[in-house]
Short mmCIF file of C-alpha atoms in Angstrom, two decimals:
data_model
loop_
_atom_site.label_atom_id
_atom_site.label_comp_id
_atom_site.label_asym_id
_atom_site.label_seq_id
_atom_site.Cartn_x
_atom_site.Cartn_y
_atom_site.Cartn_z
CA MET C 79 -79.16 202.01 56.03
CA GLN C 80 -77.18 201.91 52.81
CA THR C 81 -74.66 199.08 52.45
CA PHE C 82 -71.68 199.88 50.27
CA THR C 83 -70.38 197.29 47.80
CA THR C 84 -67.54 197.15 45.32
CA THR C 85 -66.41 194.73 42.64
CA GLY C 86 -62.93 193.52 41.81
CA THR C 87 -60.91 191.12 39.73
CA PHE C 88 -58.30 188.74 41.01
CA PRO C 89 -55.02 189.50 39.20
CA ARG C 90 -53.29 187.03 36.97
CA ASN C 91 -50.30 185.29 38.52
CA GLN C 92 -47.14 186.38 36.67
CA GLY C 93 -44.81 183.65 38.00
CA LEU C 94 -43.16 180.84 36.07
CA ALA C 95 -45.61 178.32 34.63
CA ALA C 96 -44.39 175.60 36.99
CA GLU C 97 -44.90 177.89 39.99
CA ARG C 98 -48.22 179.41 38.98
CA LEU C 99 -51.22 178.92 41.16
CA PRO C 100 -54.58 179.74 39.63
CA CYS C 101 -55.66 183.19 40.73
CA GLY C 102 -59.16 183.42 41.99
CA ILE C 103 -61.32 181.18 44.08
CA GLU C 104 -61.49 177.61 42.82
CA ILE C 105 -64.58 175.62 43.76
CA ALA C 106 -65.47 172.22 42.29
CA GLY C 107 -63.19 172.73 39.30
CA THR C 108 -64.43 176.24 38.45
CA THR C 109 -62.19 179.24 38.96
CA TYR C 110 -64.00 182.42 39.93
CA THR C 111 -61.93 185.45 38.91
CA GLN C 112 -64.20 188.37 39.79
CA PHE C 113 -65.77 189.23 43.11
CA THR C 114 -68.28 191.47 44.82
CA MET C 115 -67.63 192.60 48.36
CA ARG C 116 -69.73 194.56 50.83
CA GLU C 117 -68.60 196.78 53.65
CA ALA C 118 -67.71 195.12 56.95
CA PHE C 119 -70.26 194.95 59.74
CA LEU C 120 -69.35 194.88 63.42
CA GLU C 121 -70.26 191.19 63.64
CA ASP C 122 -67.82 190.46 60.77
CA LEU C 123 -65.01 192.10 62.73
CA ILE C 124 -65.83 190.23 65.94
CA ASP C 125 -66.09 186.85 64.18
CA ALA C 126 -62.93 187.49 62.14
CA ALA C 127 -60.98 188.36 65.30
CA ALA C 128 -62.24 185.21 67.04
CA ASP C 129 -61.33 182.95 64.11
CA ALA C 130 -57.93 184.61 63.59
CA GLY C 131 -57.03 184.29 67.27
CA GLY C 132 -57.23 188.05 67.79
CA THR C 133 -56.40 191.10 65.74
CA GLU C 134 -52.66 190.89 66.45
CA ASN C 135 -52.18 188.62 63.43
CA GLY C 136 -53.29 191.20 60.88
CA LEU C 137 -52.90 188.91 57.90
CA ALA C 138 -55.19 186.22 59.30
CA PHE C 139 -57.63 188.79 60.67
CA TYR C 140 -58.00 190.65 57.34
CA ALA C 141 -58.33 187.37 55.42
CA GLU C 142 -61.06 186.19 57.80
CA GLN C 143 -62.77 189.54 57.48
CA ALA C 144 -62.56 189.43 53.67
CA VAL C 145 -64.30 186.08 53.32
CA ARG C 146 -67.14 187.40 55.48
CA GLN C 147 -67.45 190.48 53.27
CA LEU C 148 -67.51 188.55 49.98
CA THR C 149 -71.03 188.34 48.62
CA GLU C 150 -70.39 186.75 45.23
CA ALA C 151 -67.69 185.41 42.94
CA THR C 152 -68.07 185.13 39.17
CA SER C 153 -66.17 182.95 36.68
CA ALA C 154 -65.05 184.01 33.21
CA ASP C 155 -68.00 182.12 31.69
CA GLY C 156 -70.53 183.82 33.98
CA GLN C 157 -71.04 181.18 36.66
CA ARG C 158 -71.80 182.71 40.05
CA PHE C 159 -71.02 181.47 43.55
CA ALA C 160 -72.67 183.21 46.51
CA GLY C 161 -70.83 181.47 49.33
CA PRO C 162 -70.17 180.54 51.91
CA PHE C 163 -66.55 181.62 51.48
CA VAL C 164 -63.71 180.40 53.70
CA ARG C 165 -60.15 181.63 54.17
CA LYS C 166 -58.61 178.51 52.61
CA MET C 167 -60.13 179.56 49.26
CA ILE C 168 -57.64 182.43 49.04
CA LYS C 169 -54.53 180.76 47.60
CA THR C 170 -52.21 183.55 46.43
CA ARG C 171 -50.79 186.73 47.88
CA ALA C 172 -52.04 188.62 44.82
CA ASP C 173 -55.60 187.44 45.44
CA PHE C 174 -55.39 188.44 49.11
CA LEU C 175 -54.09 191.89 48.15
CA ALA C 176 -56.96 192.37 45.67
CA LEU C 177 -59.42 191.63 48.50
CA ARG C 178 -57.51 193.88 50.90
CA ASP C 179 -57.59 196.76 48.41
CA ALA C 180 -61.37 196.30 48.14
CA GLN C 181 -61.66 196.35 51.95
CA LEU C 182 -59.76 199.64 52.14
CA LEU C 183 -61.92 201.17 49.41
CA LEU C 184 -65.07 200.10 51.24
CA ASP C 185 -63.74 201.60 54.48
CA GLN C 186 -63.28 204.92 52.68
CA MET C 187 -66.73 204.74 51.11
CA GLY C 188 -68.41 203.95 54.43
CA ASN C 189 -66.61 206.59 56.43
CA GLY C 190 -66.84 209.39 53.91
CA GLU C 191 -64.93 212.60 54.47
CA GLN C 192 -65.18 214.23 57.84
CA SER C 193 -66.34 217.85 57.70
CA SER C 194 -64.16 220.47 59.37
CA ASN C 195 -66.59 221.01 62.25
CA GLU C 196 -66.93 217.32 63.17
CA THR C 197 -64.78 215.62 65.75
CA PRO C 198 -64.14 211.88 65.85
CA GLY C 199 -66.57 210.00 68.02
CA THR C 200 -69.40 212.50 67.85
#
């Protein structure tokens, strides 16, 4: 089975200097600004739903799912962190949206295009 992956970059925060939060995942004083994410597995979805209190809170559910899909984060100077990742590492809306965009891309990659003679669920 092929597992799809994608890479992304956390965007720079454009707010006022006093309001700026560092974009990226900060761990032990190092900010990781690039990431690699794999497609979601069924177990990721089940665990994310459990930790988010269900799928009704989409924001919490997708954030929990994203940290399970992250496989690596890289800093500007090449340091790598391979996890574990937790939801509290995602500090800004812009960072969350970068991860969410990667999730949607991976969903498209994993599902592919349905041919005209296929029906869902077959």
